[in-house]
PDB file of C-alpha atoms in Angstrom:
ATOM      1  CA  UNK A   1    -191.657 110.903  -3.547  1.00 63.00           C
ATOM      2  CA  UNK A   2    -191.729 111.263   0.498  1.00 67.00           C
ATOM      3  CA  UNK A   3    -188.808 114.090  -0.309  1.00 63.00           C
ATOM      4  CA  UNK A   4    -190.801 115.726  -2.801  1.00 66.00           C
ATOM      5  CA  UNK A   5    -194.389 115.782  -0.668  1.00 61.00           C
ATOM      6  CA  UNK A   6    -192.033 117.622   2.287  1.00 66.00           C
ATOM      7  CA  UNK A   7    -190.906 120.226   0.109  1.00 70.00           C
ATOM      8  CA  UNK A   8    -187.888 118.964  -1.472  1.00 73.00           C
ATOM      9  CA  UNK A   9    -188.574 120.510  -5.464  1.00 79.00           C
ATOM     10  CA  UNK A  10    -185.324 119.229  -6.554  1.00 83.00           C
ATOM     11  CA  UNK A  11    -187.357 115.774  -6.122  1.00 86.00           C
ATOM     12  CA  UNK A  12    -189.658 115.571  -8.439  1.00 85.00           C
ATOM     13  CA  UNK A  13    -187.136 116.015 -11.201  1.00 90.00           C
ATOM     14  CA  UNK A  14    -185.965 112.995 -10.684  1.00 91.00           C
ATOM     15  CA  UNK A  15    -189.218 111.553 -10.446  1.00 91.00           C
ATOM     16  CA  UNK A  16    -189.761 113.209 -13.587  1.00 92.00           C
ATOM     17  CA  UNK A  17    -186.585 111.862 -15.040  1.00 93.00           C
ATOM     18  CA  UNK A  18    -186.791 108.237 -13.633  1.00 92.00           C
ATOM     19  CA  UNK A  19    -190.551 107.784 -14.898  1.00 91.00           C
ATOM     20  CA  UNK A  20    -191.558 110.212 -18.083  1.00 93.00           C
ATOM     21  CA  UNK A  21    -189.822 108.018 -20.389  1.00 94.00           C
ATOM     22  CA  UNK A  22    -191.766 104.563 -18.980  1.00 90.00           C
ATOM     23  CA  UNK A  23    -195.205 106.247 -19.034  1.00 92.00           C
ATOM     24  CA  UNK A  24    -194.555 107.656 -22.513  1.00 93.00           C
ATOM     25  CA  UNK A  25    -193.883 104.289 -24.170  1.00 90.00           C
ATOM     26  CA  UNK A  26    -196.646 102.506 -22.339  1.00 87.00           C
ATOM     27  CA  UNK A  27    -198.890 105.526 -23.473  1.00 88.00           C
ATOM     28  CA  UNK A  28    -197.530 105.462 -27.162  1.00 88.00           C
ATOM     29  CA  UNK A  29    -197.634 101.607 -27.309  1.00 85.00           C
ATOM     30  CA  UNK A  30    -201.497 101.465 -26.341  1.00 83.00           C
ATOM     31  CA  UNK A  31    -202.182 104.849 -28.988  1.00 82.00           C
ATOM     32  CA  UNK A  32    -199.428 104.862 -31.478  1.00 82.00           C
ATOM     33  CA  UNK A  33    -199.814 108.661 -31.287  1.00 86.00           C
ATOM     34  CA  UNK A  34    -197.419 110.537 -30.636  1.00 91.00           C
ATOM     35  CA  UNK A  35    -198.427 114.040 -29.552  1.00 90.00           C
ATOM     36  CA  UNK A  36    -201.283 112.248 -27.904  1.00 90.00           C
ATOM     37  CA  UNK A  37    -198.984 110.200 -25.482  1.00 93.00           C
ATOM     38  CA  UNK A  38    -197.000 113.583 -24.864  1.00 94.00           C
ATOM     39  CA  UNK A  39    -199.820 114.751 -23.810  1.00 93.00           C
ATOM     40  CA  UNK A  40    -200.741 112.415 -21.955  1.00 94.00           C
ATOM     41  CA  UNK A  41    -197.093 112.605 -20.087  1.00 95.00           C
ATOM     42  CA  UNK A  42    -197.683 116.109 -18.983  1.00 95.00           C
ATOM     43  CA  UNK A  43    -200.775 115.896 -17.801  1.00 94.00           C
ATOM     44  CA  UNK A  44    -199.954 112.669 -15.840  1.00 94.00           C
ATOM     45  CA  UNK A  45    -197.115 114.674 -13.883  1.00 93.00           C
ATOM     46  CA  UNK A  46    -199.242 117.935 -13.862  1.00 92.00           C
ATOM     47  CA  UNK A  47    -201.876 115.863 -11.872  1.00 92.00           C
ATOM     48  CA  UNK A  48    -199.109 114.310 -10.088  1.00 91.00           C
ATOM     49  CA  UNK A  49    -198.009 117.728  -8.945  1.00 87.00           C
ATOM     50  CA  UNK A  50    -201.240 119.284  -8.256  1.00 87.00           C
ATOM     51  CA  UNK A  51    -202.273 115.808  -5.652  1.00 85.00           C
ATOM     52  CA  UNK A  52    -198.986 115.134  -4.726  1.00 79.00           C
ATOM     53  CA  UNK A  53    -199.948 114.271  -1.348  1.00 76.00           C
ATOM     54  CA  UNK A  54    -202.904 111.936  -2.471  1.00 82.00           C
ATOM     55  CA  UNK A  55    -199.859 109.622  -3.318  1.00 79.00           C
ATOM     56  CA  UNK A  56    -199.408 106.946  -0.634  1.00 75.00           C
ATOM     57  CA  UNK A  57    -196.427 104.279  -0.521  1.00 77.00           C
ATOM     58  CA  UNK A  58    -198.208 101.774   1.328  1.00 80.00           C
ATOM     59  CA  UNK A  59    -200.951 101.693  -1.189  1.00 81.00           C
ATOM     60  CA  UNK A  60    -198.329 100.605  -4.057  1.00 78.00           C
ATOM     61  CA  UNK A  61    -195.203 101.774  -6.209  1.00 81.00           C
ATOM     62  CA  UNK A  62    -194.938 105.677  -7.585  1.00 86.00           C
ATOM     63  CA  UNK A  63    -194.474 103.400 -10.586  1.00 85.00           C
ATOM     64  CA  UNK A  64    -197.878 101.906 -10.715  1.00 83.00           C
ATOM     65  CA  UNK A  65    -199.717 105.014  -9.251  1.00 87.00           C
ATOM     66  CA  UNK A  66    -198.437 106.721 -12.648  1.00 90.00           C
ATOM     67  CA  UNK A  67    -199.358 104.531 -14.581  1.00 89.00           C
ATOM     68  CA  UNK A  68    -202.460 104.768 -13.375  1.00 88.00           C
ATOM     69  CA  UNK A  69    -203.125 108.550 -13.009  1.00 90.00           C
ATOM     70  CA  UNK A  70    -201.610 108.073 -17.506  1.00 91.00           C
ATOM     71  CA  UNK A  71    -203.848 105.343 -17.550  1.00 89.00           C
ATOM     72  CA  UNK A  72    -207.031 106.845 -16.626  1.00 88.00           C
ATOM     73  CA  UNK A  73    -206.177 110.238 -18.347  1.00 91.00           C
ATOM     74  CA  UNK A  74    -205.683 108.297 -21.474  1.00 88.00           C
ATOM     75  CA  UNK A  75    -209.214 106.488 -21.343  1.00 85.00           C
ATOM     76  CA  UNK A  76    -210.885 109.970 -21.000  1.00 87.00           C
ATOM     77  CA  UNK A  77    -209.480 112.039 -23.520  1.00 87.00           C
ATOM     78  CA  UNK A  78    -209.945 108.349 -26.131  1.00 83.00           C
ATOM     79  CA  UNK A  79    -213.287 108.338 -24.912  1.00 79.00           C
ATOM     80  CA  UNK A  80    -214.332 112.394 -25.083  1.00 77.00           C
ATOM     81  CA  UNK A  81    -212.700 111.690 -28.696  1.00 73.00           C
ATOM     82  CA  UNK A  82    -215.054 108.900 -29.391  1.00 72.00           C
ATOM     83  CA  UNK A  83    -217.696 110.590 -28.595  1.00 64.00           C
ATOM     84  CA  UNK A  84    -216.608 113.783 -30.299  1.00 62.00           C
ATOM     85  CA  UNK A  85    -216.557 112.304 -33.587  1.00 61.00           C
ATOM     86  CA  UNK A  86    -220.057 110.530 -33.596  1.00 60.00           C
ATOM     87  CA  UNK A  87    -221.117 113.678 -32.534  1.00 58.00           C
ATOM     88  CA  UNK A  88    -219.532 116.432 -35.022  1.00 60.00           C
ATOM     89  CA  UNK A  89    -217.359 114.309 -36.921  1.00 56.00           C
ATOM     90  CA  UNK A  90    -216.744 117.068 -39.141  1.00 54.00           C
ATOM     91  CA  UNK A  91    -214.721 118.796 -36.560  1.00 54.00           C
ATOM     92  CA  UNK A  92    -212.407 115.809 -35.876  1.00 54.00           C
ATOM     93  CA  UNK A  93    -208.818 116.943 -36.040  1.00 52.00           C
ATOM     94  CA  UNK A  94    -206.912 114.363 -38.222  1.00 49.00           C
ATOM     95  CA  UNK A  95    -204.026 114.150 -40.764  1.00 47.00           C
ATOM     96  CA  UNK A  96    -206.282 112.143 -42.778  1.00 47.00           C
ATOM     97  CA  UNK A  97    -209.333 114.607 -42.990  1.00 49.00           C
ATOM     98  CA  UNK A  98    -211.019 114.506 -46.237  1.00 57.00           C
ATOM     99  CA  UNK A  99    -213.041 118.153 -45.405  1.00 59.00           C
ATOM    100  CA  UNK A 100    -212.044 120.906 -48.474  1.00 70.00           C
ATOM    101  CA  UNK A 101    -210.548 124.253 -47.228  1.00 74.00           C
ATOM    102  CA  UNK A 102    -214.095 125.604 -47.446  1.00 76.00           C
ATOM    103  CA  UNK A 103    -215.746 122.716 -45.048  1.00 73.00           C
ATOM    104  CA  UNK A 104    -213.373 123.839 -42.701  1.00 71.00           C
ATOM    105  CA  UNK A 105    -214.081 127.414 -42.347  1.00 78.00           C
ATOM    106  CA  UNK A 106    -217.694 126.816 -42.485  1.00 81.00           C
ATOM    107  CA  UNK A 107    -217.281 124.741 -39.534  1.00 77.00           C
ATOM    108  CA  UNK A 108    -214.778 126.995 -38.284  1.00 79.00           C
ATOM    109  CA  UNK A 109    -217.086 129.775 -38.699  1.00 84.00           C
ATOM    110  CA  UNK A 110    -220.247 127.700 -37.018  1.00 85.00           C
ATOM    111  CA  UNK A 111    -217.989 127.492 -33.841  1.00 85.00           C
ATOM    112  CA  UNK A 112    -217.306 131.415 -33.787  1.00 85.00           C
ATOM    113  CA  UNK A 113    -221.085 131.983 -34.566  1.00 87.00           C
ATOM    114  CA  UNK A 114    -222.067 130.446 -31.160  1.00 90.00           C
ATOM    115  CA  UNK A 115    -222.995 132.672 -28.149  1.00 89.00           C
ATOM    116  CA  UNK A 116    -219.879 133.302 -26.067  1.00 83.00           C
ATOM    117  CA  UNK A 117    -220.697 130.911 -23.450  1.00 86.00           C
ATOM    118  CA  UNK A 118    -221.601 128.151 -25.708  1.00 89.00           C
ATOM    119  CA  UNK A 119    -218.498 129.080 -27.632  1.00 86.00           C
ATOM    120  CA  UNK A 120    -216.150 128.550 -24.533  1.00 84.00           C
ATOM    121  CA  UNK A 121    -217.674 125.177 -23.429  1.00 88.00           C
ATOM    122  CA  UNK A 122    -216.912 123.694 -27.209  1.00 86.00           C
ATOM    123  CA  UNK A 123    -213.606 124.929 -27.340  1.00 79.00           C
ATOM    124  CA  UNK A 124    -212.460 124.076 -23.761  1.00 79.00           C
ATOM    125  CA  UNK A 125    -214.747 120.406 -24.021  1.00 83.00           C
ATOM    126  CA  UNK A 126    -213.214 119.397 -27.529  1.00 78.00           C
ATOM    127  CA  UNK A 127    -210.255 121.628 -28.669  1.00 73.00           C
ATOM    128  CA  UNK A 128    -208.428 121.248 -25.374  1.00 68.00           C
ATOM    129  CA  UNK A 129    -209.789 118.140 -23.799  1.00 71.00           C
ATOM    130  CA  UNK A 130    -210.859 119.184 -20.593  1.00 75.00           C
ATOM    131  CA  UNK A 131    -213.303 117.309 -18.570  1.00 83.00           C
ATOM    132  CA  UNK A 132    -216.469 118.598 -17.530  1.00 89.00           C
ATOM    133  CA  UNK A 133    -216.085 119.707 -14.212  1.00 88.00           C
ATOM    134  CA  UNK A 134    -212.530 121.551 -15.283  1.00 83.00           C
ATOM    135  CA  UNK A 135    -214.658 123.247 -17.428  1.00 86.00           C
ATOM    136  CA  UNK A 136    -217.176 124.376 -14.469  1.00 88.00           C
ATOM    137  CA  UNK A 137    -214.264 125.136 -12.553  1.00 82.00           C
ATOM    138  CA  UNK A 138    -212.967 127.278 -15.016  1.00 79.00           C
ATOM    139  CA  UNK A 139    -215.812 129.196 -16.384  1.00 82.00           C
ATOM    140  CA  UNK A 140    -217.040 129.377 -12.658  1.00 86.00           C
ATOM    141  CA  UNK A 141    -221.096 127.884 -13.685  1.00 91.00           C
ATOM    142  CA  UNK A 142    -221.993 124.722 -12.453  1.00 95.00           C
ATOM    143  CA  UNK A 143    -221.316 121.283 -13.778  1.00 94.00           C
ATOM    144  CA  UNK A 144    -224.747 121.081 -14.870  1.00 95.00           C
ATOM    145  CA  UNK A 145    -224.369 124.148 -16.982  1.00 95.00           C
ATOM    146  CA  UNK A 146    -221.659 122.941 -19.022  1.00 93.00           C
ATOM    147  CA  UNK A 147    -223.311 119.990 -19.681  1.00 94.00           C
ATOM    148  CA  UNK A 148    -226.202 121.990 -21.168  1.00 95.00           C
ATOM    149  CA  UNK A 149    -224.372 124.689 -23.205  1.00 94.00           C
ATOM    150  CA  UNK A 150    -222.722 121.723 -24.779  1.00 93.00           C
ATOM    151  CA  UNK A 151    -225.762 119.932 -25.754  1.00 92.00           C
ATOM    152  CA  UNK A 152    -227.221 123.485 -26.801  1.00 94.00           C
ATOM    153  CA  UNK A 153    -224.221 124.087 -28.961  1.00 91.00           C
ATOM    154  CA  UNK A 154    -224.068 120.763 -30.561  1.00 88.00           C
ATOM    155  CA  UNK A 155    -227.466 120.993 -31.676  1.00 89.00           C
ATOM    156  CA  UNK A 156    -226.667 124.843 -32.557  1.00 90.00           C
ATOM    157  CA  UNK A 157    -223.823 123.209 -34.951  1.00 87.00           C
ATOM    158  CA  UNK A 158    -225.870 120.191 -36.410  1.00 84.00           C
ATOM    159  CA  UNK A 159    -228.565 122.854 -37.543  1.00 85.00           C
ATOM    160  CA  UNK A 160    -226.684 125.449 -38.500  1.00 82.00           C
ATOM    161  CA  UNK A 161    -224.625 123.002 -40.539  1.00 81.00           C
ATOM    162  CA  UNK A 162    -227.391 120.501 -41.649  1.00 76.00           C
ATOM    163  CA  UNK A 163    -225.854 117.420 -39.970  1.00 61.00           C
ATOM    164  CA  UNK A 164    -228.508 114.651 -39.152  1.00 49.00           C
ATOM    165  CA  UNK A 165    -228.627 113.211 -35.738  1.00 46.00           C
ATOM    166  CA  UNK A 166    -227.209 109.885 -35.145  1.00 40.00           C
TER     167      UNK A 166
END
C-alpha cells in the first residue's frame, strides 16, 4: 500500500488481486446478491483509489480498512434500498416483481414526466445509488437542494401515480 500511495501503479494490482476476492465473499455472504456484492467490490477499490492516502498502517491492516470502506458502502446502498421501497415500492428493481408490462411503463413514464432537475436527482439517488452529497457534487446545487427535489419528486410520483403515503 506504502508503494502504491508513492506512485508505484503496478501496486495496487496486487492489492487488487490479494483482496477483491476476500471482500467479495464477505460482501456476498452478508447479501447473497451477487451483482450487489460486485458492486460493492468496485466501489470499495474505487474509494480506495480516490483516498488512497487517507489509508494509514499504524491505524490497522489494508485488510480491515477494506473491509471497512465494503462494509460501510454496503450499509448505505441496503439502507437507500430500504428506504426506496417504503417509499415507491413500485419502482423496486427485483427478479421477483409482480408489476404487469403496463405498471412498468406507467411508472417508467412518471419518472420521464418529472422536471429535468427532479428527473436527475431520482435517477442518480435510486437508479445508480449515489449518496446525497455525490449527487450535489455532481449536479453542482447544494446538498440541501437534492434533498428537496427528491422529496418534490417523490410526492410528484405518489400523485401522479395515486400511491398513498405511508
Amino acid at each position: 500500500m506504502e508503494d502504491w500511495q508513492q506512485g508505484n501503479e503496478e501496486a495496487f494490482e496486487q492489492i487488487y488481486t490479494a483482496f477483491h476476492r476476500p471482500v467479495y465473499a464477505f460482501i456476498y455472504r452478508y447479501t447473497r446478491d451477487e451483482p450487489f456484492s460486485v458492486d460493492i467490490v468496485q466501489d470499495t477499490f474505487l474509494r480506495l483509489q480516490t483516498h488512497k492516502h487517507q489509508y494509514v498502517s499504524s491505524k490497522g491492516t489494508l485488510k480491515s480498512y477494506l473491509f471497512q470502506i465494503a462494509y460501510r458502502l454496503m450499509v448505505n446502498k441496503l439502507n437507500r434500498r430500504k428506504k426506496w421501497r417504503s417509499l415507491l415500492p413500485f419502482l423496486v428493481p427485483s427478479q421477483e416483481s409482480t408489476l404487469h408490462p403496463a405498471e412498468k411503463l406507467t411508472v417508467q413514464q412518471a419518472v420521464s414526466g418529472l422536471p429535468d432537475l427532479q428527473r436527475a436527482v431520482i435517477l442518480l439517488y435510486y437508479y445508480h445509488d449515489l449518496p446525497q452529497k455525490e449527487i450535489a457534487d455532481i449536479l453542482h446545487i447544494p446538498l440541501g437542494t437534492v434533498k428537496s427535489r427528491r422529496h418534490q419528486a417523490i410526492q410528484t410520483l405518489k400523485t401522479h401515480l395515486e400511491v398513498e403515503d405511508l
